[in-house]
PDB file of C-alpha atoms in Angstrom:
ATOM      1  CA  MET A   1      -7.422  -9.205  11.257  1.00 80.00           C
ATOM      2  CA  LEU A   2      -9.197  -9.462  14.614  1.00 84.00           C
ATOM      3  CA  ARG A   3      -9.152  -5.674  15.025  1.00 92.00           C
ATOM      4  CA  ALA A   4     -10.685  -5.243  11.561  1.00 95.00           C
ATOM      5  CA  LEU A   5     -13.492  -7.686  12.346  1.00 96.00           C
ATOM      6  CA  SER A   6     -14.057  -6.062  15.733  1.00 97.00           C
ATOM      7  CA  LEU A   7     -14.418  -2.624  14.112  1.00 97.00           C
ATOM      8  CA  ILE A   8     -16.875  -3.951  11.538  1.00 98.00           C
ATOM      9  CA  HIS A   9     -18.964  -5.595  14.259  1.00 96.00           C
ATOM     10  CA  THR A  10     -18.877  -2.377  16.314  1.00 97.00           C
ATOM     11  CA  TYR A  11     -19.903  -0.006  13.507  1.00 97.00           C
ATOM     12  CA  TYR A  12     -22.430  -2.439  12.032  1.00 97.00           C
ATOM     13  CA  ALA A  13     -23.977  -3.698  15.280  1.00 96.00           C
ATOM     14  CA  ASP A  14     -27.397  -2.287  14.341  1.00 95.00           C
ATOM     15  CA  ASN A  15     -27.434  -3.426  10.708  1.00 96.00           C
ATOM     16  CA  ALA A  16     -26.809  -7.168  10.431  1.00 96.00           C
ATOM     17  CA  PRO A  17     -27.878  -7.428   6.752  1.00 96.00           C
ATOM     18  CA  LEU A  18     -25.379  -4.747   5.693  1.00 96.00           C
ATOM     19  CA  ARG A  19     -22.699  -6.218   7.956  1.00 97.00           C
ATOM     20  CA  GLU A  20     -23.096  -9.576   6.191  1.00 97.00           C
ATOM     21  CA  ILE A  21     -22.846  -7.927   2.749  1.00 97.00           C
ATOM     22  CA  LEU A  22     -19.741  -6.021   3.845  1.00 98.00           C
ATOM     23  CA  LEU A  23     -18.088  -9.110   5.322  1.00 98.00           C
ATOM     24  CA  ILE A  24     -18.694 -11.233   2.214  1.00 98.00           C
ATOM     25  CA  HIS A  25     -17.461  -8.499  -0.134  1.00 98.00           C
ATOM     26  CA  SER A  26     -14.459  -7.630   2.011  1.00 98.00           C
ATOM     27  CA  ARG A  27     -13.393 -11.267   2.299  1.00 98.00           C
ATOM     28  CA  GLN A  28     -13.556 -11.565  -1.492  1.00 98.00           C
ATOM     29  CA  VAL A  29     -11.264  -8.561  -1.813  1.00 98.00           C
ATOM     30  CA  VAL A  30      -8.912  -9.927   0.871  1.00 98.00           C
ATOM     31  CA  ARG A  31      -8.611 -13.277  -0.947  1.00 98.00           C
ATOM     32  CA  ARG A  32      -7.838 -11.653  -4.291  1.00 98.00           C
ATOM     33  CA  ALA A  33      -5.360  -9.177  -2.781  1.00 98.00           C
ATOM     34  CA  LEU A  34      -3.524 -12.017  -1.022  1.00 98.00           C
ATOM     35  CA  ARG A  35      -3.476 -14.024  -4.272  1.00 98.00           C
ATOM     36  CA  VAL A  36      -1.725 -11.074  -5.909  1.00 98.00           C
ATOM     37  CA  ALA A  37       0.780 -10.997  -3.030  1.00 98.00           C
ATOM     38  CA  ASP A  38       1.383 -14.750  -3.333  1.00 97.00           C
ATOM     39  CA  SER A  39       1.735 -14.600  -7.121  1.00 97.00           C
ATOM     40  CA  HIS A  40       4.128 -11.645  -7.019  1.00 97.00           C
ATOM     41  CA  PRO A  41       6.634 -12.071  -4.168  1.00 97.00           C
ATOM     42  CA  GLU A  42       8.895  -9.594  -5.970  1.00 96.00           C
ATOM     43  CA  LEU A  43       6.463  -6.822  -4.945  1.00 96.00           C
ATOM     44  CA  VAL A  44       7.273  -7.407  -1.239  1.00 96.00           C
ATOM     45  CA  LEU A  45       3.771  -6.575  -0.033  1.00 97.00           C
ATOM     46  CA  ASP A  46       2.859  -6.305   3.647  1.00 97.00           C
ATOM     47  CA  ARG A  47       0.416  -9.248   3.830  1.00 97.00           C
ATOM     48  CA  THR A  48      -0.905  -8.417   7.301  1.00 97.00           C
ATOM     49  CA  PHE A  49      -1.676  -4.843   6.351  1.00 98.00           C
ATOM     50  CA  LEU A  50      -3.063  -5.959   2.980  1.00 98.00           C
ATOM     51  CA  ALA A  51      -5.570  -8.290   4.668  1.00 98.00           C
ATOM     52  CA  GLU A  52      -6.596  -5.790   7.360  1.00 98.00           C
ATOM     53  CA  ALA A  53      -6.956  -2.841   5.005  1.00 98.00           C
ATOM     54  CA  ALA A  54      -8.834  -4.900   2.399  1.00 98.00           C
ATOM     55  CA  MET A  55     -11.218  -5.982   5.154  1.00 98.00           C
ATOM     56  CA  LEU A  56     -11.834  -2.352   6.159  1.00 98.00           C
ATOM     57  CA  HIS A  57     -11.764  -0.571   2.783  1.00 98.00           C
ATOM     58  CA  ASP A  58     -15.577  -0.173   2.643  1.00 98.00           C
ATOM     59  CA  ILE A  59     -16.311   0.423   6.329  1.00 98.00           C
ATOM     60  CA  GLY A  60     -17.750   3.856   5.474  1.00 98.00           C
ATOM     61  CA  ILE A  61     -20.765   2.494   3.576  1.00 98.00           C
ATOM     62  CA  ILE A  62     -22.691   2.385   6.882  1.00 97.00           C
ATOM     63  CA  ARG A  63     -23.379   6.134   6.623  1.00 97.00           C
ATOM     64  CA  THR A  64     -24.385   6.173   2.961  1.00 98.00           C
ATOM     65  CA  ASP A  65     -27.731   5.991   1.215  1.00 97.00           C
ATOM     66  CA  ALA A  66     -27.798   2.860  -0.962  1.00 96.00           C
ATOM     67  CA  PRO A  67     -30.963   0.926  -0.027  1.00 95.00           C
ATOM     68  CA  GLY A  68     -30.239  -1.754  -2.642  1.00 93.00           C
ATOM     69  CA  ILE A  69     -27.459  -3.031  -0.386  1.00 95.00           C
ATOM     70  CA  ALA A  70     -29.128  -2.207   2.953  1.00 94.00           C
ATOM     71  CA  CYS A  71     -27.374   1.161   3.424  1.00 95.00           C
ATOM     72  CA  TYR A  72     -29.794   3.603   5.067  1.00 95.00           C
ATOM     73  CA  GLY A  73     -27.547   6.522   5.902  1.00 96.00           C
ATOM     74  CA  THR A  74     -27.827  10.067   4.602  1.00 97.00           C
ATOM     75  CA  GLU A  75     -24.605  10.525   2.630  1.00 98.00           C
ATOM     76  CA  PRO A  76     -24.153   9.903  -1.111  1.00 98.00           C
ATOM     77  CA  TYR A  77     -22.505   6.527  -1.728  1.00 97.00           C
ATOM     78  CA  ILE A  78     -19.523   8.139  -3.497  1.00 96.00           C
ATOM     79  CA  ARG A  79     -18.508   9.516  -0.080  1.00 98.00           C
ATOM     80  CA  HIS A  80     -18.067   6.092   1.548  1.00 98.00           C
ATOM     81  CA  GLY A  81     -14.295   6.264   1.113  1.00 98.00           C
ATOM     82  CA  VAL A  82     -13.842   9.606   2.876  1.00 98.00           C
ATOM     83  CA  ILE A  83     -16.345   8.555   5.557  1.00 98.00           C
ATOM     84  CA  GLY A  84     -14.451   5.311   6.154  1.00 98.00           C
ATOM     85  CA  ALA A  85     -11.167   7.224   6.239  1.00 98.00           C
ATOM     86  CA  ALA A  86     -12.518   9.525   8.964  1.00 98.00           C
ATOM     87  CA  LEU A  87     -13.736   6.536  11.003  1.00 98.00           C
ATOM     88  CA  LEU A  88     -10.378   4.770  10.750  1.00 98.00           C
ATOM     89  CA  ARG A  89      -8.356   7.884  11.535  1.00 98.00           C
ATOM     90  CA  ALA A  90     -10.469   8.276  14.681  1.00 98.00           C
ATOM     91  CA  GLU A  91      -9.567   4.651  15.511  1.00 97.00           C
ATOM     92  CA  GLY A  92      -5.849   5.418  15.130  1.00 97.00           C
ATOM     93  CA  LEU A  93      -5.449   3.663  11.757  1.00 98.00           C
ATOM     94  CA  PRO A  94      -4.227   6.378   9.356  1.00 98.00           C
ATOM     95  CA  ARG A  95      -2.606   3.943   6.905  1.00 98.00           C
ATOM     96  CA  HIS A  96      -5.831   1.929   6.630  1.00 98.00           C
ATOM     97  CA  ALA A  97      -7.756   5.212   6.274  1.00 98.00           C
ATOM     98  CA  ARG A  98      -5.770   6.095   3.155  1.00 98.00           C
ATOM     99  CA  VAL A  99      -6.896   2.813   1.551  1.00 98.00           C
ATOM    100  CA  CYS A 100     -10.526   3.765   2.220  1.00 98.00           C
ATOM    101  CA  GLU A 101     -10.284   7.128   0.544  1.00 97.00           C
ATOM    102  CA  ARG A 102      -8.170   5.915  -2.392  1.00 97.00           C
ATOM    103  CA  HIS A 103     -10.094   2.877  -3.685  1.00 96.00           C
ATOM    104  CA  THR A 104     -13.026   4.430  -5.585  1.00 93.00           C
ATOM    105  CA  GLY A 105     -12.745   3.655  -9.283  1.00 89.00           C
ATOM    106  CA  THR A 106      -9.011   3.348  -9.685  1.00 94.00           C
ATOM    107  CA  GLY A 107      -8.605   6.482  -7.614  1.00 93.00           C
ATOM    108  CA  LEU A 108     -10.067   9.942  -8.073  1.00 92.00           C
ATOM    109  CA  THR A 109      -8.047  12.984  -9.038  1.00 91.00           C
ATOM    110  CA  PRO A 110      -8.988  16.591  -8.233  1.00 94.00           C
ATOM    111  CA  ALA A 111      -9.733  17.076 -11.948  1.00 90.00           C
ATOM    112  CA  THR A 112     -12.143  14.121 -11.982  1.00 88.00           C
ATOM    113  CA  ILE A 113     -13.874  15.374  -8.820  1.00 93.00           C
ATOM    114  CA  GLU A 114     -14.313  18.826 -10.359  1.00 93.00           C
ATOM    115  CA  ARG A 115     -15.295  17.586 -13.838  1.00 89.00           C
ATOM    116  CA  GLN A 116     -17.939  15.227 -12.448  1.00 90.00           C
ATOM    117  CA  CYS A 117     -19.036  17.612  -9.658  1.00 94.00           C
ATOM    118  CA  LEU A 118     -18.539  14.862  -7.089  1.00 95.00           C
ATOM    119  CA  PRO A 119     -19.482  15.702  -3.477  1.00 97.00           C
ATOM    120  CA  LEU A 120     -15.950  15.154  -2.186  1.00 97.00           C
ATOM    121  CA  PRO A 121     -13.375  17.498  -0.704  1.00 94.00           C
ATOM    122  CA  PRO A 122     -10.893  18.438  -3.427  1.00 91.00           C
ATOM    123  CA  ALA A 123      -7.894  16.150  -3.054  1.00 96.00           C
ATOM    124  CA  ASP A 124      -5.984  13.466  -4.880  1.00 96.00           C
ATOM    125  CA  TYR A 125      -7.557  10.138  -3.919  1.00 97.00           C
ATOM    126  CA  SER A 126      -5.341   8.028  -6.160  1.00 96.00           C
ATOM    127  CA  PRO A 127      -3.738   4.902  -4.671  1.00 98.00           C
ATOM    128  CA  GLN A 128      -0.065   5.620  -4.011  1.00 97.00           C
ATOM    129  CA  THR A 129       1.468   2.606  -2.292  1.00 97.00           C
ATOM    130  CA  LEU A 130       1.578  -0.881  -3.776  1.00 97.00           C
ATOM    131  CA  GLU A 131      -0.783  -2.144  -1.076  1.00 98.00           C
ATOM    132  CA  GLU A 132      -3.293   0.628  -1.881  1.00 98.00           C
ATOM    133  CA  GLN A 133      -3.056  -0.235  -5.582  1.00 98.00           C
ATOM    134  CA  VAL A 134      -3.495  -3.981  -5.008  1.00 98.00           C
ATOM    135  CA  ILE A 135      -6.573  -3.477  -2.803  1.00 98.00           C
ATOM    136  CA  CYS A 136      -8.085  -1.032  -5.274  1.00 98.00           C
ATOM    137  CA  TYR A 137      -7.404  -3.499  -8.100  1.00 98.00           C
ATOM    138  CA  ALA A 138      -8.836  -6.471  -6.180  1.00 98.00           C
ATOM    139  CA  ASP A 139     -11.968  -4.529  -5.235  1.00 98.00           C
ATOM    140  CA  LYS A 140     -12.876  -3.909  -8.858  1.00 97.00           C
ATOM    141  CA  PHE A 141     -13.750  -7.585  -9.408  1.00 98.00           C
ATOM    142  CA  TYR A 142     -16.575  -7.690  -6.839  1.00 97.00           C
ATOM    143  CA  SER A 143     -19.850  -5.888  -6.321  1.00 95.00           C
ATOM    144  CA  LYS A 144     -21.775  -5.620  -3.094  1.00 96.00           C
ATOM    145  CA  SER A 145     -25.024  -5.884  -5.062  1.00 93.00           C
ATOM    146  CA  ARG A 146     -24.052  -9.188  -6.745  1.00 94.00           C
ATOM    147  CA  LEU A 147     -22.019 -10.997  -4.138  1.00 94.00           C
ATOM    148  CA  GLU A 148     -22.108 -14.367  -5.883  1.00 93.00           C
ATOM    149  CA  ARG A 149     -20.379 -13.096  -9.003  1.00 94.00           C
ATOM    150  CA  GLU A 150     -16.784 -12.240  -9.889  1.00 96.00           C
ATOM    151  CA  LYS A 151     -16.372  -9.783 -12.764  1.00 97.00           C
ATOM    152  CA  THR A 152     -14.105 -10.516 -15.687  1.00 96.00           C
ATOM    153  CA  PRO A 153     -11.367  -7.995 -16.521  1.00 96.00           C
ATOM    154  CA  GLU A 154     -13.483  -6.924 -19.522  1.00 95.00           C
ATOM    155  CA  GLU A 155     -16.469  -6.238 -17.270  1.00 96.00           C
ATOM    156  CA  VAL A 156     -14.277  -4.276 -14.890  1.00 96.00           C
ATOM    157  CA  LEU A 157     -13.005  -2.141 -17.766  1.00 94.00           C
ATOM    158  CA  LYS A 158     -16.558  -1.431 -18.904  1.00 93.00           C
ATOM    159  CA  SER A 159     -17.611  -0.412 -15.376  1.00 92.00           C
ATOM    160  CA  LEU A 160     -14.612   1.945 -15.084  1.00 89.00           C
ATOM    161  CA  GLN A 161     -15.484   3.913 -18.208  1.00 88.00           C
ATOM    162  CA  LYS A 162     -17.711   6.242 -16.157  1.00 79.00           C
ATOM    163  CA  PHE A 163     -14.577   7.398 -14.307  1.00 76.00           C
ATOM    164  CA  GLY A 164     -12.787   8.314 -17.558  1.00 78.00           C
ATOM    165  CA  GLU A 165      -9.960   7.088 -19.776  1.00 87.00           C
ATOM    166  CA  GLU A 166      -7.355   7.679 -17.081  1.00 87.00           C
ATOM    167  CA  SER A 167      -9.138   5.193 -14.809  1.00 89.00           C
ATOM    168  CA  VAL A 168      -9.374   2.597 -17.570  1.00 92.00           C
ATOM    169  CA  ALA A 169      -5.681   3.014 -18.404  1.00 95.00           C
ATOM    170  CA  ARG A 170      -4.705   2.593 -14.752  1.00 95.00           C
ATOM    171  CA  PHE A 171      -6.669  -0.673 -14.497  1.00 96.00           C
ATOM    172  CA  VAL A 172      -5.055  -1.983 -17.704  1.00 96.00           C
ATOM    173  CA  GLU A 173      -1.642  -1.249 -16.187  1.00 97.00           C
ATOM    174  CA  TRP A 174      -2.621  -3.026 -12.950  1.00 97.00           C
ATOM    175  CA  GLN A 175      -3.989  -6.005 -14.858  1.00 96.00           C
ATOM    176  CA  LYS A 176      -0.618  -6.409 -16.563  1.00 96.00           C
ATOM    177  CA  ARG A 177       1.243  -6.027 -13.278  1.00 96.00           C
ATOM    178  CA  PHE A 178      -1.024  -7.888 -10.836  1.00 96.00           C
ATOM    179  CA  GLY A 179      -3.258 -10.089 -12.994  1.00 88.00           C
TER     180      GLY A 179
END
């Protein structure tokens, strides 16, 4: 966890307000992901990796344009996952990088990227491992624009509708498995 915090402090050294938003949000996701691990020992999740990767899943927001949450970069926000993945690969963390690029919505397929004309390289950004799925699931309950609030499963489902029925169905499956 120390390496994750060190990376956040390094990349966010010049933007303390955004760093604070990221730290609060990431800690919320870490807590929920670890609750899933504790509630489901049969899943045999890697708790250390789960905590580190949940802490770093949004590291790429620093380069995006989302002034409402103190992001003053030039990239569209939808690209924060691939940006974070590139940062973490450069830091020698390829497994953590995959979490970054696979947590948007409940994962993005090439068909979704094409259908919605998203500014992402064509690839399958769907969570594959259990840890990736748990972090993606946990992330859906928290917003960086409303840090004080935890979404209900119903609110999460409503917010996922913009990603399509496949995304909604995946969350329903995760809710049954992890909730």
